[in-house]
Amino acid sequence: MNLKNKLTNGEFSVIAEMSTPKGVDISDLVTSARNLKSRVDAVVIPDMDNGVMHMSAIAGAALVRQQGIEPMIHVYGRDRNRMALQGDMLAAHVLGIPNLLVVQGEEMSLGDHQDAKLVDDLNERDILVMVDTLKKGSDLAGFELKGSPDFFAGCQVNPMTDDKDLDAEFNRAKEKVDAGAQFIIVPPVFDINSYTPILEKFKSLDVPVIATVFLLKNVGMARYISINDPGSRLTDALITRIRTAKDRETECIAVAGEMIQALGKVVHGVKISAMGWEDRLPAILDSAGI
Amino acid sequence: MITAEQKPIEEIIEYIAPYDRILLVGCNECVTVCAAGGRKEVGLLASALHLHSLKQGKTVDIKEITLERQCDPEYVEELVSLIDSADAILSMACGCGVQTIAGRYKDKPVYPAVNTKFMGASESQGIWAERCKGCGDCLLGVTGGVCPVARCSKQLMNGPCGGTSNGQCEISPDTDCAWRLIWERLKALGMEKRYIEVMVAKDWRPAGGGGPRRIVREDLT
Ligand code: SF4
Ligand code: SF4
């Protein structure tokens, strides 16, 4: 069953994140994708992840499709105007990419091509409207398409530090759902107890909610997140757990596996971000019993 | 200078419809020169709005004032004595002026009465044209004093596109091809070699790619 049907049927779905290379060596991507065949429902490919120039997501997604996995790509407006975005959407459809995740592009000044020119023609909401328009058979200028694409398009929620952020993100997510978003992906969950009320709030929008599971790779990373992103709700207990573990790497994988299990009782799916440790994705799934 | 054009009167009327007392504020700088929002335009707009409200069987109280510079907090301070007698402010300055007022008088709604257009110069009586996009890293020194960012429709940096025809830009016979102008200038100055030198991809950071820009002059702060 494809991702869309599974999520709409209320079945727990698993999405793994994989980046395209900065270069043309696709071996890691292809190998990681092959190892996940029949184990995940989709692989999501970010585009210019974190504002860093990479191979475009469409090519990565086409490669993932060749390995027999359903792909999803990030779509955002920082680098492409409405012409380029629409052209890419048509291309994505014919290359077998059925899922889109409309995101906010990273600030140019935080990426690796800070001297690039900003486009920002369409924002996330506009892009969702654009996707909906294409699905209905015409482009944004009102011209009829010869064959219209079909997509399962969702949106992403940004990290939230406090209740004010939560309200703002909730309202934004609502706007995006009204504009056509069919699922929502929420930021990484590190503490299921404090995060459950947030997840429940987003579930009230009546579209499937997918929570991000972020693989902590070491104590330093956990500390960094807990200090720099108070919205992560990452607890000292978790840091201690990783720090005192005999085999920290195995512990990190177990932490991610347990989080997937816990989230299975709260949300409709998870997106696993392994941040360069895609080769450990099968181990994370094993640990989650998937 | 910054150029502007008055908004359609219907839009202005819609903005101020809910209010009985309006403070109409012009500016003595750029918008005066381009005849969009100086003392004269303030007077004309006030009359037009009065006329409209009379036709509706209403009266609206419009106070007119034209500040020396609306983008300068020092002059915007002059509105203090008038602000309480107004329900809303209608500004005829460029967007910088409107925002300076909005930043100073936080509890009063401020509406723009003009559309701020571009940084330009007067070509002849009654005609203004775009000359600069504020890219933050001025190239005029290498392009013979003609800006390819503001004046080439495609912002080309290394000579004209294939669409240039009879020295005019392909978008319209009324628009000079910026690269024709650049070439003519460099030739006249005996600087043809500059034209051959290839310009590397422009750094757009100073143009605002990193977010809103500021200038901080430590010696003046
Ligand atoms: S090069 Fe940049 S700063 Fe100079 S005139 Fe053109 S846009 Fe303005
Ligand atoms: S015709 Fe000249 S000004 Fe117009 S786009 Fe081409 S090079 Fe630029």
XYZ file of C-alpha atoms and ligand atoms in Angstrom:
527
model
C 0.000 0.000 0.000
C 1.389 3.426 -0.797
C 2.092 6.107 1.781
C -1.006 8.107 1.007
C -3.374 5.153 1.360
C -1.656 3.909 4.471
C -1.805 7.279 6.202
C -5.365 7.908 5.138
C -6.323 4.453 6.446
C -4.818 5.397 9.763
C -1.975 2.867 9.547
C 1.324 3.796 11.191
C 3.805 4.815 8.493
C 7.554 5.169 8.505
C 9.482 7.632 6.384
C 13.280 7.782 6.317
C 15.222 10.881 5.362
C 18.160 10.618 2.958
C 20.237 13.357 1.446
C 21.612 13.586 -2.053
C 25.378 13.878 -2.363
C 27.306 17.081 -2.806
C 28.788 15.711 -5.993
C 27.861 12.879 -8.299
C 28.902 9.904 -6.205
C 25.503 8.373 -5.530
C 26.742 5.136 -4.005
C 25.833 5.986 -0.381
C 22.353 7.105 -1.314
C 21.664 4.071 -3.498
C 23.078 1.608 -0.955
C 21.160 3.150 1.944
C 17.970 3.114 -0.115
C 18.455 -0.533 -1.112
C 18.914 -1.529 2.515
C 15.530 -0.034 3.358
C 13.501 -1.656 0.605
C 10.198 -3.008 1.973
C 11.077 -1.659 5.413
C 9.864 1.927 5.123
C 6.862 3.446 3.407
C 8.775 6.295 1.816
C 12.127 8.014 1.682
C 12.135 11.796 1.861
C 14.874 13.699 0.064
C 15.523 17.259 1.249
C 16.478 19.810 -1.381
C 19.651 21.841 -0.744
C 19.393 20.643 2.848
C 20.261 23.356 5.385
C 20.975 25.749 2.554
C 23.910 23.640 1.381
C 24.216 23.003 -2.338
C 23.539 19.332 -3.104
C 22.355 17.329 -6.088
C 18.737 18.316 -6.624
C 16.112 16.345 -4.755
C 14.290 15.275 -7.907
C 17.314 13.295 -9.093
C 17.749 11.760 -5.640
C 14.094 10.798 -5.548
C 14.264 9.255 -9.024
C 17.208 7.127 -7.827
C 15.278 6.056 -4.751
C 12.349 5.127 -6.960
C 14.685 2.973 -9.060
C 15.519 1.031 -5.895
C 11.823 0.273 -5.471
C 11.017 2.756 -2.705
C 8.391 5.450 -2.814
C 10.062 8.862 -2.693
C 9.057 12.239 -1.292
C 10.862 15.508 -2.035
C 11.146 18.826 -0.279
C 9.755 21.796 -2.200
C 10.420 25.408 -1.247
C 10.569 28.808 -2.862
C 13.956 30.281 -1.960
C 15.793 29.222 -5.118
C 13.098 28.820 -7.748
C 10.382 31.086 -9.045
C 6.897 29.872 -9.882
C 7.932 28.883 -13.408
C 10.770 26.648 -12.231
C 8.708 25.204 -9.383
C 5.825 24.238 -11.633
C 8.153 22.745 -14.237
C 9.833 20.701 -11.518
C 6.487 19.464 -10.229
C 5.563 18.162 -13.672
C 8.996 16.554 -13.910
C 8.592 15.010 -10.454
C 5.306 13.416 -11.413
C 6.615 11.749 -14.560
C 9.669 10.494 -12.687
C 7.435 8.662 -10.233
C 7.622 11.030 -7.264
C 4.151 11.046 -5.701
C 4.867 12.818 -2.388
C 5.845 16.397 -1.657
C 6.862 18.084 1.549
C 6.510 21.835 1.287
C 9.065 23.450 3.579
C 10.579 26.810 4.368
C 14.019 27.151 2.786
C 16.952 27.841 5.089
C 18.159 31.462 5.193
C 20.625 32.054 2.376
C 22.983 33.652 4.869
C 23.161 30.371 6.820
C 23.953 28.174 3.834
C 27.112 27.588 1.859
C 26.373 29.917 -1.069
C 25.720 33.086 0.844
C 26.356 35.247 -2.204
C 23.476 33.672 -4.159
C 20.482 35.734 -5.162
C 17.225 35.106 -3.325
C 14.152 34.189 -5.336
C 11.333 33.798 -2.795
C 8.605 34.160 -5.381
C 6.165 31.815 -3.611
C 5.901 31.029 0.091
C 4.857 27.679 1.556
C 1.175 28.452 1.368
C 1.476 29.678 -2.221
C 3.318 26.500 -3.171
C 0.570 24.337 -1.688
C -1.968 26.310 -3.706
C 0.255 25.864 -6.767
C 0.359 22.082 -6.263
C -3.402 22.003 -5.882
C -3.826 24.090 -9.033
C -1.581 21.745 -11.032
C -3.498 18.743 -9.699
C -6.703 20.317 -10.949
C -5.257 20.588 -14.448
C -4.018 24.121 -14.919
C -0.964 26.207 -14.147
C -0.748 29.348 -12.041
C -1.275 31.528 -15.096
C -4.545 29.724 -15.743
C -3.389 27.728 -18.761
C -4.652 24.192 -19.150
C -2.178 21.347 -18.694
C -1.871 18.458 -21.092
C -2.166 15.777 -18.446
C -2.214 16.847 -14.825
C 0.055 15.503 -12.085
C -1.116 13.920 -8.866
C 0.581 14.471 -5.540
C 0.230 13.749 -1.858
C 1.529 17.038 -0.470
C 2.233 17.895 3.124
C 3.755 20.659 5.152
C 6.262 21.039 7.931
C 6.032 22.690 11.328
C 9.030 24.691 12.566
C 10.563 24.128 16.009
C 8.581 25.781 18.826
C 10.154 27.126 21.993
C 7.139 28.269 23.958
C 3.352 28.425 23.884
C 3.432 31.566 21.762
C 5.485 29.749 19.127
C 3.163 26.798 19.376
C 0.112 28.960 18.726
C 1.809 30.683 15.804
C 2.955 27.409 14.260
C -0.437 25.853 14.829
C -2.151 28.745 13.048
C 0.362 28.534 10.221
C -0.182 24.798 9.922
C -3.919 25.385 9.832
C -3.472 27.882 7.008
C -1.368 25.358 5.141
C -3.902 22.593 5.641
C -6.598 24.963 4.373
C -4.362 25.622 1.345
C -4.174 21.916 0.590
C -1.605 20.266 2.875
C -2.635 16.632 3.320
C -0.285 15.767 6.172
C 1.883 17.557 8.710
C 5.412 16.755 9.772
C 6.331 18.078 13.217
C 9.853 18.739 14.583
C 11.970 16.128 16.375
C 10.499 14.658 19.546
C 13.024 13.888 22.291
C 10.661 13.645 25.232
C 7.384 11.928 24.536
C 5.672 13.083 27.720
C 6.188 16.803 27.308
C 5.609 16.617 23.554
C 2.389 14.581 23.504
C 0.086 17.574 24.166
C 1.718 19.374 21.219
C 1.185 16.381 18.958
C -2.424 16.120 20.103
C -2.971 19.775 19.254
C -1.740 19.283 15.690
C -3.887 16.153 15.356
C -6.928 18.381 15.759
C -6.252 19.668 12.235
C -7.650 16.377 10.935
C -4.786 15.410 8.670
C -2.216 12.709 9.494
C 0.521 13.953 11.825
C 4.019 12.586 11.342
C 6.588 13.196 14.065
C 10.290 13.502 13.389
C 12.648 11.093 15.110
C 16.106 12.592 15.127
C 19.013 10.226 15.648
C 21.275 11.668 18.323
C 24.761 10.512 17.423
C 26.635 11.374 20.593
C 26.480 13.262 23.880
C 27.848 16.437 22.329
C 25.016 16.586 19.837
C 22.421 15.985 22.549
C 23.913 18.722 24.702
C 24.096 21.127 21.811
C 20.434 20.597 20.971
C 19.291 20.906 24.560
C 21.185 24.191 25.019
C 20.520 25.813 21.647
C 16.994 24.645 21.019
C 14.978 24.854 24.241
C 11.927 23.932 22.164
C 13.421 20.474 21.692
C 12.490 19.601 25.307
C 15.504 17.300 25.365
C 15.973 16.255 28.989
C 19.116 15.974 31.092
C 18.071 12.413 31.852
C 18.429 11.527 28.182
C 21.871 13.130 28.011
C 22.919 11.171 31.092
C 21.525 7.972 29.618
C 23.706 8.337 26.509
C 26.716 9.526 28.476
C 26.691 6.609 30.896
C 25.931 3.920 28.322
C 28.562 1.229 27.759
C 28.178 1.440 23.997
C 26.963 4.945 23.245
C 26.252 4.349 19.572
C 24.026 1.359 20.290
C 22.334 3.394 22.995
C 21.594 6.223 20.551
C 20.041 3.741 18.149
C 17.993 2.242 21.001
C 16.808 5.731 22.013
C 15.576 6.365 18.466
C 13.948 2.918 18.303
C 12.109 3.478 21.583
C 10.933 6.893 20.411
C 9.469 5.348 17.253
C 7.602 2.797 19.381
C 6.318 5.458 21.745
C 5.197 7.698 18.899
C 3.335 4.748 17.359
C 0.758 5.198 20.115
C 0.335 8.943 19.557
C 0.775 9.924 15.898
C 0.141 8.517 12.443
C 3.744 8.117 11.411
C 7.374 8.998 11.915
C 10.064 10.544 9.797
C 13.503 9.338 10.818
C 16.405 11.750 10.346
C 19.699 9.898 10.660
C 21.792 12.904 9.677
C 24.506 11.100 7.726
C 24.077 7.806 9.557
C 21.659 6.431 6.988
C 23.532 3.123 7.084
C 22.242 2.735 10.676
C 18.600 3.122 9.592
C 17.992 -0.674 9.407
C 19.367 -1.010 12.941
C 17.021 1.743 14.162
C 14.068 -0.043 12.562
C 15.195 -3.349 14.137
C 15.353 -1.691 17.498
C 11.847 -0.266 16.981
C 10.610 -3.720 16.020
C 9.657 -2.606 12.501
C 15.767 59.903 -5.492
C 12.979 57.584 -4.423
C 10.052 57.858 -6.792
C 6.417 57.282 -6.023
C 2.983 57.572 -7.584
C -0.295 58.297 -5.896
C -2.409 55.213 -5.243
C -5.793 54.911 -6.973
C -8.171 57.214 -5.081
C -10.593 54.302 -4.488
C -7.941 52.429 -2.517
C -7.185 55.493 -0.395
C -10.884 56.057 0.266
C -11.269 52.459 1.366
C -8.391 52.806 3.832
C -9.731 55.918 5.496
C -13.443 55.108 5.310
C -13.714 54.057 8.987
C -12.246 57.343 10.313
C -13.637 60.854 10.824
C -10.393 62.682 11.518
C -7.406 62.199 9.256
C -3.908 63.598 9.514
C -2.598 63.825 5.949
C 1.192 63.994 5.971
C 3.361 64.862 2.998
C 7.123 64.966 2.659
C 9.322 67.720 1.301
C 11.996 65.483 -0.190
C 11.916 62.908 -3.031
C 8.127 62.656 -3.286
C 7.923 66.416 -3.684
C 10.400 66.332 -6.563
C 8.529 63.537 -8.337
C 5.223 65.301 -7.672
C 3.673 62.444 -5.722
C 3.482 63.547 -2.100
C 4.659 67.091 -1.511
C 2.701 70.060 -0.158
C 0.873 70.521 -3.442
C -0.219 66.884 -3.702
C -1.263 66.910 -0.051
C -3.593 69.834 -0.847
C -4.993 68.159 -3.946
C -5.601 64.851 -2.209
C -7.267 66.573 0.751
C -9.667 68.351 -1.629
C -10.441 65.140 -3.481
C -11.183 63.335 -0.215
C -13.346 66.219 1.053
C -15.292 66.199 -2.167
C -15.825 62.477 -1.980
C -17.059 62.582 1.601
C -19.437 65.474 0.805
C -20.895 63.390 -1.986
C -21.472 60.648 0.576
C -23.249 63.175 2.799
C -20.454 63.025 5.370
C -17.822 65.389 6.574
C -14.303 64.300 7.230
C -11.824 66.406 9.126
C -8.496 66.388 7.278
C -5.481 68.148 8.757
C -2.689 68.760 6.266
C 0.968 68.928 7.090
C 4.114 68.425 5.046
C 7.233 67.438 6.935
C 10.751 68.288 5.895
C 11.717 64.580 5.779
C 9.337 61.836 6.827
C 12.073 59.207 7.116
C 13.794 61.262 9.797
C 12.575 60.775 13.400
C 13.494 64.374 14.205
C 10.907 65.767 11.787
C 8.323 63.070 12.504
C 8.375 64.345 16.089
C 6.585 67.468 14.811
C 3.375 65.453 14.597
C 3.174 65.088 18.388
C 0.897 68.071 18.855
C -1.482 66.954 16.099
C -1.633 63.248 16.673
C -4.370 63.265 19.331
C -6.742 65.103 17.059
C -6.552 62.371 14.414
C -8.018 58.865 14.227
C -5.658 57.782 11.489
C -2.670 59.022 9.532
C -2.492 59.043 5.763
C 1.070 59.382 4.561
C 2.119 60.615 1.160
C 5.792 59.788 1.699
C 7.613 56.736 0.398
C 7.503 53.504 2.392
C 10.397 54.680 4.550
C 8.392 57.675 5.744
C 5.244 55.639 6.388
C 7.246 53.228 8.530
C 8.982 55.953 10.475
C 5.570 57.332 11.445
C 4.228 53.859 12.224
C 7.249 53.211 14.437
C 6.819 56.484 16.333
C 3.033 56.649 16.796
C 2.307 53.084 17.756
C -1.363 53.477 18.626
C -2.408 55.226 15.405
C -3.111 53.374 12.175
C -0.994 54.685 9.300
C -1.937 54.207 5.654
C 0.147 54.825 2.546
C -1.362 57.133 -0.044
C 1.359 56.481 -2.613
C 2.993 53.452 -4.175
C 6.742 53.686 -3.748
C 8.218 52.742 -7.108
C 11.980 52.825 -7.500
C 15.225 54.721 -7.099
C 15.444 56.771 -10.229
C 16.186 60.019 -11.937
C 14.269 62.449 -14.049
C 14.751 61.838 -17.781
C 12.772 64.861 -18.868
C 9.883 66.943 -17.545
C 7.362 64.511 -16.034
C 9.333 61.345 -16.782
C 11.276 59.405 -14.164
C 13.134 56.185 -14.812
C 14.745 53.521 -12.673
C 18.482 53.898 -12.215
C 19.569 51.934 -9.152
C 18.404 48.851 -7.276
C 20.571 49.455 -4.215
C 22.571 46.298 -4.810
C 25.032 47.352 -2.122
C 28.140 46.801 -4.234
C 28.113 49.440 -6.935
C 29.385 48.408 -10.344
C 29.098 51.773 -12.058
C 32.860 52.180 -11.969
C 33.315 49.279 -14.348
C 30.225 49.747 -16.479
C 30.851 53.277 -17.610
C 28.316 54.791 -15.232
C 25.346 52.815 -16.548
C 23.791 50.253 -14.205
C 23.162 46.761 -15.598
C 21.339 45.708 -12.419
C 18.672 48.380 -12.656
C 18.639 49.065 -16.379
C 19.115 45.699 -18.099
C 15.804 43.808 -17.999
C 17.684 40.566 -17.454
C 20.305 41.980 -15.102
C 23.002 40.655 -17.425
C 26.539 41.325 -16.298
C 28.579 40.514 -19.391
C 27.188 42.184 -22.443
C 23.779 42.216 -24.099
C 21.448 39.339 -24.745
C 20.469 38.314 -28.255
C 17.276 40.303 -28.024
C 18.785 43.749 -28.254
C 17.514 45.408 -31.394
C 18.574 48.728 -32.881
C 20.056 49.591 -29.532
C 16.772 49.105 -27.693
C 15.825 46.426 -25.182
C 13.696 43.570 -26.407
C 11.049 44.239 -23.767
C 10.094 47.544 -25.402
C 11.313 49.958 -28.069
C 10.983 52.666 -25.384
C 13.616 51.046 -23.224
C 17.268 51.604 -24.013
C 19.392 48.466 -24.032
C 21.585 48.998 -20.979
C 24.458 47.184 -22.618
C 24.289 49.401 -25.697
C 24.552 52.382 -23.353
C 27.427 50.776 -21.462
C 29.293 50.025 -24.683
C 28.798 53.540 -26.031
C 30.030 55.069 -22.799
C 33.089 52.832 -22.520
C 33.948 53.482 -26.169
C 33.624 57.224 -25.736
C 35.916 57.003 -22.713
C 38.425 54.828 -24.536
C 37.767 52.058 -22.013
C 36.761 49.305 -24.446
C 39.032 46.858 -22.601
C 36.702 47.004 -19.612
C 33.925 45.648 -21.766
C 35.933 42.520 -22.637
C 36.801 41.754 -19.012
C 34.513 39.029 -17.732
C 32.577 39.839 -14.579
C 32.294 36.941 -12.134
C 28.883 35.926 -10.760
C 27.698 38.816 -8.644
C 27.742 38.590 -4.877
C 24.131 39.321 -3.876
C 24.784 39.410 -0.133
C 25.107 43.193 -0.023
C 21.866 43.361 -2.024
C 19.836 42.005 0.875
C 20.271 38.262 0.412
C 21.129 38.006 4.088
C 18.006 39.811 5.276
C 17.174 43.482 5.947
C 20.235 45.700 5.667
C 21.563 48.331 8.058
C 24.358 50.823 8.046
C 26.054 51.397 11.367
C 28.499 54.293 11.546
C 30.293 53.993 14.853
C 31.655 57.531 14.503
C 28.141 58.944 14.381
C 26.297 56.768 16.884
S 25.399 48.678 -9.517
Fe 24.087 48.431 -7.732
S 24.445 50.264 -6.480
Fe 25.310 50.682 -8.502
S 23.651 51.725 -9.596
Fe 23.436 49.544 -10.050
S 22.048 48.728 -8.498
Fe 22.732 50.741 -7.815
S 18.164 43.939 -24.772
Fe 19.812 44.851 -23.561
S 18.792 45.706 -21.750
Fe 17.335 44.330 -22.711
S 17.636 42.426 -21.691
Fe 18.942 42.350 -23.500
S 20.898 43.128 -22.823
Fe 19.440 43.656 -21.228
